[in-house]
PDB file of C-alpha atoms and ligand atoms in Angstrom:
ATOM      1  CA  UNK X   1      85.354 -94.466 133.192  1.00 93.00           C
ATOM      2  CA  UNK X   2      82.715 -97.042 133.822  1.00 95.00           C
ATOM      3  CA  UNK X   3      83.346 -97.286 137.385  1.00 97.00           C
ATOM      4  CA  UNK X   4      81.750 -93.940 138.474  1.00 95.00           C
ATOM      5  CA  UNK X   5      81.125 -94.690 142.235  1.00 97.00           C
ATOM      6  CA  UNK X   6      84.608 -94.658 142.748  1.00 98.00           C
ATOM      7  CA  UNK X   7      85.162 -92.078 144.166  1.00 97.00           C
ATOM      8  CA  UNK X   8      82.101 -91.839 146.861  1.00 96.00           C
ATOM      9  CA  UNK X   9      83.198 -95.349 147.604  1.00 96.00           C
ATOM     10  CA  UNK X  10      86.756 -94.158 148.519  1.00 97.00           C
ATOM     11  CA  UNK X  11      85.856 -90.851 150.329  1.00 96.00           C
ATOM     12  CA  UNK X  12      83.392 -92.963 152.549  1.00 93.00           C
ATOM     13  CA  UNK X  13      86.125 -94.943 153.733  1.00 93.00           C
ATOM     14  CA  UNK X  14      87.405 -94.022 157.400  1.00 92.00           C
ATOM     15  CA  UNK X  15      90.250 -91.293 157.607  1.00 93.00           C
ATOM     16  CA  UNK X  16      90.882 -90.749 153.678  1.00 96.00           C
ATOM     17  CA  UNK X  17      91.875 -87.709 152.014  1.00 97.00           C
ATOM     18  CA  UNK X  18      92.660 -86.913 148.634  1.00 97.00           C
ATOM     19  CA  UNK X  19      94.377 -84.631 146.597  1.00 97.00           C
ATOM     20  CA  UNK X  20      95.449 -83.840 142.891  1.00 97.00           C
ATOM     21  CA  UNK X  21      98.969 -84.181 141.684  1.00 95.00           C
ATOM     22  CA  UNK X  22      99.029 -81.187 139.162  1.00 94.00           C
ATOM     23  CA  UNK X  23     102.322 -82.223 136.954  1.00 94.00           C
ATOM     24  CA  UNK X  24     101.102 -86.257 137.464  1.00 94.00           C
ATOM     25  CA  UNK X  25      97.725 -85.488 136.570  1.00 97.00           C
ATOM     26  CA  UNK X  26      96.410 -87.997 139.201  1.00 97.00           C
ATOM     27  CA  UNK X  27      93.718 -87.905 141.843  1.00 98.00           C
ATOM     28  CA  UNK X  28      95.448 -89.393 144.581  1.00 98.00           C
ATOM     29  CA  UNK X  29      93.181 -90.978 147.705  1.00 98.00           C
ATOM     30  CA  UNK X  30      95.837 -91.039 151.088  1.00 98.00           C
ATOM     31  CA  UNK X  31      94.944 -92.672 154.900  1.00 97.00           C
ATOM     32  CA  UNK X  32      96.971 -91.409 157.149  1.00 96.00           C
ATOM     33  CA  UNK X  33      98.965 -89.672 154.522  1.00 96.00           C
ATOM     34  CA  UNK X  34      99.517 -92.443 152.460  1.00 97.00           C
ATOM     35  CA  UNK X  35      98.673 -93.158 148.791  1.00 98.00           C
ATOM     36  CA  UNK X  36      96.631 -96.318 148.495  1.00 98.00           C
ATOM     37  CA  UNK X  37      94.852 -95.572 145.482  1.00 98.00           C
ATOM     38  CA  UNK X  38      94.895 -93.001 142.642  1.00 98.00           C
ATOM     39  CA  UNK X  39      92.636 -92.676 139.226  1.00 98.00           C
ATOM     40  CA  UNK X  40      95.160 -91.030 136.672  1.00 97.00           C
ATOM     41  CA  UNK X  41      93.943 -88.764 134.530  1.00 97.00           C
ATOM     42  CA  UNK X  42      95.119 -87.712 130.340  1.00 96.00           C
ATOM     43  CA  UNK X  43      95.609 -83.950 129.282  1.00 94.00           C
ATOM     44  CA  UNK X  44      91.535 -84.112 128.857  1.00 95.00           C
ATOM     45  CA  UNK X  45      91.418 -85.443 132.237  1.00 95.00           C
ATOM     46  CA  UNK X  46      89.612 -88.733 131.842  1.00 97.00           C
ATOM     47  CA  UNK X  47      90.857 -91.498 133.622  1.00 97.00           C
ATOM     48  CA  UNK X  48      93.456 -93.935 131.628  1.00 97.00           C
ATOM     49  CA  UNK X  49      94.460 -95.907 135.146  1.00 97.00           C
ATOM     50  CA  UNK X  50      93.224 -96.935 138.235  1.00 98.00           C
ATOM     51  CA  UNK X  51      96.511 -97.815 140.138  1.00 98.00           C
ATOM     52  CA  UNK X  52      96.153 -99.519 143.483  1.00 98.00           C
ATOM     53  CA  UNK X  53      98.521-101.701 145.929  1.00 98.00           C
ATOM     54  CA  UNK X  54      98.149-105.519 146.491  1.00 97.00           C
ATOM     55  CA  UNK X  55      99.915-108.195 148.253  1.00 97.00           C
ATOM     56  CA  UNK X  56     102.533-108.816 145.232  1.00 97.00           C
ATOM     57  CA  UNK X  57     101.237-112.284 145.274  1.00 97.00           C
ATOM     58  CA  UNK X  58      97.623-111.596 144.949  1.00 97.00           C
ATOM     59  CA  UNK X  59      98.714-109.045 142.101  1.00 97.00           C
ATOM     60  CA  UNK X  60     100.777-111.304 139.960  1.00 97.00           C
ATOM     61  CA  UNK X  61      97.778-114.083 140.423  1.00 97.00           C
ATOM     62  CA  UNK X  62      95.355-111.296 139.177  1.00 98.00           C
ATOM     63  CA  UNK X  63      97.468-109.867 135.987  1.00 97.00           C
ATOM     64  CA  UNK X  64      97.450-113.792 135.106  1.00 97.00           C
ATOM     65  CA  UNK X  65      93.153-113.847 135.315  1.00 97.00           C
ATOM     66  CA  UNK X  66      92.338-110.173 133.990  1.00 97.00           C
ATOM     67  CA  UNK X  67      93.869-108.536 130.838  1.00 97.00           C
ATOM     68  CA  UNK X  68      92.738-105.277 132.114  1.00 97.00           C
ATOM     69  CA  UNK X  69      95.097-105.421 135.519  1.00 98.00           C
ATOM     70  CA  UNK X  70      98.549-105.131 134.860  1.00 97.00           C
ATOM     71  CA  UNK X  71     101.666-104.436 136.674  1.00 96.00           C
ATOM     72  CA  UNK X  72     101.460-100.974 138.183  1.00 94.00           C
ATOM     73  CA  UNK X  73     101.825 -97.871 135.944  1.00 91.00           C
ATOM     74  CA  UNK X  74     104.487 -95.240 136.668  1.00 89.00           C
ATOM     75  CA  UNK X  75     104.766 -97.059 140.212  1.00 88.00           C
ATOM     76  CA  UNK X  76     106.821-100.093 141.998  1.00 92.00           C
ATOM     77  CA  UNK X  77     105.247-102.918 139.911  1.00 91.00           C
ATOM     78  CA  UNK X  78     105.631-105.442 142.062  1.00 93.00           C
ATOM     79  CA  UNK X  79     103.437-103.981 144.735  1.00 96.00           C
ATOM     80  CA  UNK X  80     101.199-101.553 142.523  1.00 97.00           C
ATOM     81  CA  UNK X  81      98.892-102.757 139.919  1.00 98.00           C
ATOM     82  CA  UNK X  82      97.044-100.905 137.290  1.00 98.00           C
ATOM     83  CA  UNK X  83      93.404-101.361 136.454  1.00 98.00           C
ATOM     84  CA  UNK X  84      91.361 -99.924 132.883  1.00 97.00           C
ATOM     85  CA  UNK X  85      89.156 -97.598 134.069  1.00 97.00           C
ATOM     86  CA  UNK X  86      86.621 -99.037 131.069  1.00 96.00           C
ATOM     87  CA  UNK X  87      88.091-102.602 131.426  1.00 96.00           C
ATOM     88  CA  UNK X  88      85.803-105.856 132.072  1.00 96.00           C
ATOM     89  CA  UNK X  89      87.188-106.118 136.333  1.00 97.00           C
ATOM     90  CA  UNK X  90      83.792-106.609 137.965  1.00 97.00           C
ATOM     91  CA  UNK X  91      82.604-103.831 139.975  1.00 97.00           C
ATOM     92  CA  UNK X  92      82.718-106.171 143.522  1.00 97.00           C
ATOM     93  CA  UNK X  93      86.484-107.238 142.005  1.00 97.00           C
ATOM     94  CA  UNK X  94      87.279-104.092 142.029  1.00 98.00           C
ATOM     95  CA  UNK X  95      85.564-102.125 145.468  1.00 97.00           C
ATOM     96  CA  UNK X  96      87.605-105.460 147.099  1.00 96.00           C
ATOM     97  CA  UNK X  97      90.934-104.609 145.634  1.00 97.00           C
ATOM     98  CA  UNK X  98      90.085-100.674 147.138  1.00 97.00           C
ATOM     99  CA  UNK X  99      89.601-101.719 150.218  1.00 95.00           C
ATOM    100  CA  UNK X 100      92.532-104.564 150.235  1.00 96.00           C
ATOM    101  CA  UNK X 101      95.108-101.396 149.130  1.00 97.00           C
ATOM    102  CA  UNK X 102      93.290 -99.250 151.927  1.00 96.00           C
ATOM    103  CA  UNK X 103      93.891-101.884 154.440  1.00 94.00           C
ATOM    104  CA  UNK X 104      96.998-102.403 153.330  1.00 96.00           C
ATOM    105  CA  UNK X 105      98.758 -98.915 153.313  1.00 97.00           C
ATOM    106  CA  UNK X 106      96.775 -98.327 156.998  1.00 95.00           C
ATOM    107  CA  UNK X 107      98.801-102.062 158.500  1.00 95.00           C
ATOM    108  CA  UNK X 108     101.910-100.419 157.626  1.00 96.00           C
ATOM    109  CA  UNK X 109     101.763 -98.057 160.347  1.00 97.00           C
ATOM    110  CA  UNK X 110     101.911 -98.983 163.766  1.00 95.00           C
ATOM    111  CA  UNK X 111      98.846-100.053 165.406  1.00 94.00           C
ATOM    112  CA  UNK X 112      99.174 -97.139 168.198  1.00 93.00           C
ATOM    113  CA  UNK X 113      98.619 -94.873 164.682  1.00 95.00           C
ATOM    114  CA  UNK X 114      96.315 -97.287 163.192  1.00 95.00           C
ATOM    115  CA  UNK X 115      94.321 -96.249 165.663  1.00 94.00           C
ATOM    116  CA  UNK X 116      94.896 -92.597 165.568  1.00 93.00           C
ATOM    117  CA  UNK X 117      94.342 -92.230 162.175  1.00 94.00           C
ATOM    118  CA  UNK X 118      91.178 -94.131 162.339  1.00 93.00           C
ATOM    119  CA  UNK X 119      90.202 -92.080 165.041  1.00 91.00           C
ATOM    120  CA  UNK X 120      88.542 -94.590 166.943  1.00 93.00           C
ATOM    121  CA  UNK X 121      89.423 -96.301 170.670  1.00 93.00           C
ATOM    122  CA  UNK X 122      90.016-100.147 169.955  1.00 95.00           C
ATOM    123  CA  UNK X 123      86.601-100.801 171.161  1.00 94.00           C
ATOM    124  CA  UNK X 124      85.642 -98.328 168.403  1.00 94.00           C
ATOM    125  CA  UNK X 125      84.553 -95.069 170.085  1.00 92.00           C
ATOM    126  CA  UNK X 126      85.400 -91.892 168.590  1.00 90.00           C
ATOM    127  CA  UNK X 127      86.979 -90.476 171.341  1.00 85.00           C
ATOM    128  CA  UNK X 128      86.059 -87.068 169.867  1.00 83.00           C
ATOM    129  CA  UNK X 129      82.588 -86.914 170.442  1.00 82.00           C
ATOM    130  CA  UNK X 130      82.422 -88.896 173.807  1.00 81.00           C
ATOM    131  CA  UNK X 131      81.325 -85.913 176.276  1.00 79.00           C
ATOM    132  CA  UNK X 132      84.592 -86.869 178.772  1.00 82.00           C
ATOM    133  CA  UNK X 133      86.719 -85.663 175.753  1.00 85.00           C
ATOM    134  CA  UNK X 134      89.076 -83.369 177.171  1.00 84.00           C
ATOM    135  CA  UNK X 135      88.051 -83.231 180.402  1.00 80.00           C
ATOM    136  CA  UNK X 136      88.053 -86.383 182.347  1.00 80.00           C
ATOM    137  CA  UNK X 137      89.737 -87.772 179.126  1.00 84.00           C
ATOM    138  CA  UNK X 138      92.499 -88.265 176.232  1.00 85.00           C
ATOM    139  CA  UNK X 139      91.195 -91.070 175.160  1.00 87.00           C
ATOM    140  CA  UNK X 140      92.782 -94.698 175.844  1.00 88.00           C
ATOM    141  CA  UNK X 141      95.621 -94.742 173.732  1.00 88.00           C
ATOM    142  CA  UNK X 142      97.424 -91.705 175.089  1.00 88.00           C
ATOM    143  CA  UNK X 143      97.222 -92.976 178.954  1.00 89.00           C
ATOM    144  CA  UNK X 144      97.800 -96.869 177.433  1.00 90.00           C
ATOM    145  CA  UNK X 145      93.794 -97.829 178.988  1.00 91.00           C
ATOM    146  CA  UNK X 146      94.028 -96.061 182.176  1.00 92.00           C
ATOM    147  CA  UNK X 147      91.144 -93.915 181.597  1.00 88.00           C
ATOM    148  CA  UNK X 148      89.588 -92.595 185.239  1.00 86.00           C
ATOM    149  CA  UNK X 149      86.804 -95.253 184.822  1.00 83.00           C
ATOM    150  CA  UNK X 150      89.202 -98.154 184.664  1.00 85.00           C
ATOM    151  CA  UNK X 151      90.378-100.076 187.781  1.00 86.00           C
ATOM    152  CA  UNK X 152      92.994 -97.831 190.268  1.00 88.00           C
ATOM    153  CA  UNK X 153      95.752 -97.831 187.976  1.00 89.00           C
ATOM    154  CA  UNK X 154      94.827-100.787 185.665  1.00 92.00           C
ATOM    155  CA  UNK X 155      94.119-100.180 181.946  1.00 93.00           C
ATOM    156  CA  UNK X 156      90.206-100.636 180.941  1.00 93.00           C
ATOM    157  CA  UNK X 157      89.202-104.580 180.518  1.00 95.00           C
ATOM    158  CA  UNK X 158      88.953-103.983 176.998  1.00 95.00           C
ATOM    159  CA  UNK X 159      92.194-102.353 176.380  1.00 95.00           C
ATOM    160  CA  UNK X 160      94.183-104.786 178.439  1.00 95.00           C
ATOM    161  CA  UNK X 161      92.500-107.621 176.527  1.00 96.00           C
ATOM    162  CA  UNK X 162      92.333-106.138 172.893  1.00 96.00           C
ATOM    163  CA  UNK X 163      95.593-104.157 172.808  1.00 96.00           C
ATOM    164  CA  UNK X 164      97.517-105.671 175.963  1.00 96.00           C
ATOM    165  CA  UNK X 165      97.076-109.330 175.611  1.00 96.00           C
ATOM    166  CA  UNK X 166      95.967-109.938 171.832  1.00 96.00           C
ATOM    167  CA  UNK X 167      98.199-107.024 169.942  1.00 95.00           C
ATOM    168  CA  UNK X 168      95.200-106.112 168.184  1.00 95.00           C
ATOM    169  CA  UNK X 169      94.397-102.596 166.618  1.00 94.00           C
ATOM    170  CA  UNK X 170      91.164-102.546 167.284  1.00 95.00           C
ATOM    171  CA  UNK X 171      88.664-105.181 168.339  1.00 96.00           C
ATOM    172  CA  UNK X 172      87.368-105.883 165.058  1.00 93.00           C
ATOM    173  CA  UNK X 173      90.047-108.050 164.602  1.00 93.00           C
ATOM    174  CA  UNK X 174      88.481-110.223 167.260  1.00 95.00           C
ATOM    175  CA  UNK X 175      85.744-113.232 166.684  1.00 94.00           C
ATOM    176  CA  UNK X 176      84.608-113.099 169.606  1.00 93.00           C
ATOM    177  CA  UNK X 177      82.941-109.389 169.383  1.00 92.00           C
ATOM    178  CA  UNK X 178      81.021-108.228 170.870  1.00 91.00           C
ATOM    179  CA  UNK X 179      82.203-110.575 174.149  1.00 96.00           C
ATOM    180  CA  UNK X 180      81.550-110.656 178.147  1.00 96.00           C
ATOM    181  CA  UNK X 181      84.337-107.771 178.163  1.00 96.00           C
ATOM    182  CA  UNK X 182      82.217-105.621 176.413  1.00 95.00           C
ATOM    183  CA  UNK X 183      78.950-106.440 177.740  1.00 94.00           C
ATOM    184  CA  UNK X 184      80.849-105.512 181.448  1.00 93.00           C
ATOM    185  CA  UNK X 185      82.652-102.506 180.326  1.00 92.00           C
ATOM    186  CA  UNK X 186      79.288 -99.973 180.300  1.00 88.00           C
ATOM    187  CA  UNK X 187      78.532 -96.420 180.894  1.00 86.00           C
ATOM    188  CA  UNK X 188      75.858 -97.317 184.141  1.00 88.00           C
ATOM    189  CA  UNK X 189      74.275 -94.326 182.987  1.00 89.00           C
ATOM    190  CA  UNK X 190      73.275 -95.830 179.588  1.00 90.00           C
ATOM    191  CA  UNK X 191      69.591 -97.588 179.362  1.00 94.00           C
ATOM    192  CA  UNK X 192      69.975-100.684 178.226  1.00 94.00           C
ATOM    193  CA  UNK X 193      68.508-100.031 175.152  1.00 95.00           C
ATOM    194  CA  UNK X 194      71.183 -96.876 174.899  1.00 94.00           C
ATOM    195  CA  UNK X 195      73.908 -99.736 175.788  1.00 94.00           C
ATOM    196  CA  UNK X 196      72.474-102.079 172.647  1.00 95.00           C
ATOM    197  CA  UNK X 197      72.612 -98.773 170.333  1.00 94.00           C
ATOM    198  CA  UNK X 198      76.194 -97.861 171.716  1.00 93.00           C
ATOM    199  CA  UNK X 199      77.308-101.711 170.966  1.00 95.00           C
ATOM    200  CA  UNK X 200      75.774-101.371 167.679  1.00 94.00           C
ATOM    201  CA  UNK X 201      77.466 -98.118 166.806  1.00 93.00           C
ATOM    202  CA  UNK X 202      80.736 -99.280 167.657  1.00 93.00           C
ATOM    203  CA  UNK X 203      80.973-102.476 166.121  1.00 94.00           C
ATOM    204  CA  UNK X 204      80.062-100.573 162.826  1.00 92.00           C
ATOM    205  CA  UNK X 205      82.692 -98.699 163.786  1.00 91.00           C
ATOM    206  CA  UNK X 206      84.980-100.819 163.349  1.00 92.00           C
ATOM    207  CA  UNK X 207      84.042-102.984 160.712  1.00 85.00           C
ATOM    208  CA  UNK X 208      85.864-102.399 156.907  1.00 64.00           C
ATOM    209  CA  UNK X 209      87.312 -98.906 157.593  1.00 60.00           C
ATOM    210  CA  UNK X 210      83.918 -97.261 157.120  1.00 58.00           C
ATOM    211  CA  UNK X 211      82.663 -93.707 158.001  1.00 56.00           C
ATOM    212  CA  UNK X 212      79.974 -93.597 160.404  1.00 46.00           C
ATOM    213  CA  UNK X 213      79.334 -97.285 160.370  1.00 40.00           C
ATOM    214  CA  UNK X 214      77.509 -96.830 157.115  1.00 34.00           C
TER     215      UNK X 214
HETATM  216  S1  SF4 W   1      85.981 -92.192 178.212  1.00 81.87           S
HETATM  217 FE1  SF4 W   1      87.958 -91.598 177.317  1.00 81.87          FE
HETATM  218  S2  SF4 W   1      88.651 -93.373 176.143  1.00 81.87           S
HETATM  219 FE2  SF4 W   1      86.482 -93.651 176.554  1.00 81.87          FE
HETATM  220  S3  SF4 W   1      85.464 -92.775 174.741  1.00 81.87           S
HETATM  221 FE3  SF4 W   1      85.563 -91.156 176.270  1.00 81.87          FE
HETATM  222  S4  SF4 W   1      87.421 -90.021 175.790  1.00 81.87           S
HETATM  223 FE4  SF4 W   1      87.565 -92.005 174.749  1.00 81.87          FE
HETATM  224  S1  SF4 W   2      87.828-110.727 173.669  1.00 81.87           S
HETATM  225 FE1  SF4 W   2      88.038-109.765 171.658  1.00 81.87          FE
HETATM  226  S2  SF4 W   2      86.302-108.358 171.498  1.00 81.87           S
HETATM  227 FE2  SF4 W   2      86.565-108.863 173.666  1.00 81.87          FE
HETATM  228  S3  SF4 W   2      87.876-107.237 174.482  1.00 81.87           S
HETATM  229 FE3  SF4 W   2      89.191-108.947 173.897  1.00 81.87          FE
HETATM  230  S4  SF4 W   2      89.843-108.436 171.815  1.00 81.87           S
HETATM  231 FE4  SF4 W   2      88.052-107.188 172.259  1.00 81.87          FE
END
């Protein structure tokens, strides 16, 4: 297979797994313990497939432009496509299809999980390593924003706004990050410089499903 990053590329995605399906043959990437993408593998295990899901429309335009993507192998083919692993889809082609199928599979949970599987608050703090954890704290989305910093028994500006009023998952969905909201919303025990890195952090966070904001 020519593309040989892909699987760092996957695994460095936010919340995937993966797993091998022994009488299949495939490596199988999930989120939220859902197959988005899979590399399938012959009796000498080298890779013969890389099946992923589109929009069926964006599929069908793509088996039209590429020779090497066609309709998905041993799958629904009118949502799954299949992609030669030593094909002429360009590289960038290709990591953008990945994360399309991630993206994908994660919107067809609801957002509540979206967010639980991502593991991140919608202003995209992971909950887990916030020191209030577990003691002050189960994060926003299982007391819906009313976290004990928030107004007396009003969600947290940035819930109410990004969850509340706009329906969003997360705020990266938002063009207006990071906004007055966030620059209000702030641990007053955080420098201001610790405030810019925590901004920073976050907004990498939550931008393309990425581990670690890398
Ligand atoms: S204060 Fe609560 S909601 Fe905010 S990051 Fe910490 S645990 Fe999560
Ligand atoms: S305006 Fe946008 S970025 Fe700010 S809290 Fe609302 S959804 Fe989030």
């Amino acid at each position: 297979m020519r593309y040989e990053w892909l699987d760092d590329y996957l695994m460095q995605k936010r919340a995937v797994t993966k797993d091998l399906q022994p009488v299949w043959n495939w490596i199988r990437y999930h989120v939220g313990g859902r197959m988005f993408a899979a590399v399938c593998l012959d009796n000498r295990n080298r890779p013969y497939y890389i099946n992923l899901k589109l929009d069926p429309e964006e599929g069908a335009f793509l088996r039209g432009q590429y020779k090497d993507i066609i309709p998905g192998y041993y799958s629904d083919k009118v949502h799954w496509n299949s992609i030669n692993p030593d094909g002429e889809v360009p590289d960038d082609l290709l990591r953008d299809l990945l994360d399309k199928s991630w993206s994908l599979v994660l919107a067809g949970f609801s957002k509540k999980r979206q967010r639980e599987i991502l593991g991140l608050t919608c202003c995209g703090t992971e909950c887990k390593t916030c020191s209030f954890y577990g003691e002050n704290c189960d994060g926003c989305n299982e007391c819906r924003g009313k976290v004990f910093h928030a107004p007396e028994g009003k969600a947290c500006p940035i819930y109410a706004c990004c969850v509340q009023k706009h329906r969003y998952v997360n705020c990266g969905a938002c063009e207006m990050l990071p906004c007055d909201i966030w620059r209000a919303v702030r641990d007053p025990a955080l420098s201001e410089e610790e405030f810019e890195r925590s901004v920073e952090i976050r907004i990498r966070n939550l931008s393309g499903g990425v581990k670690n904001g890398i």
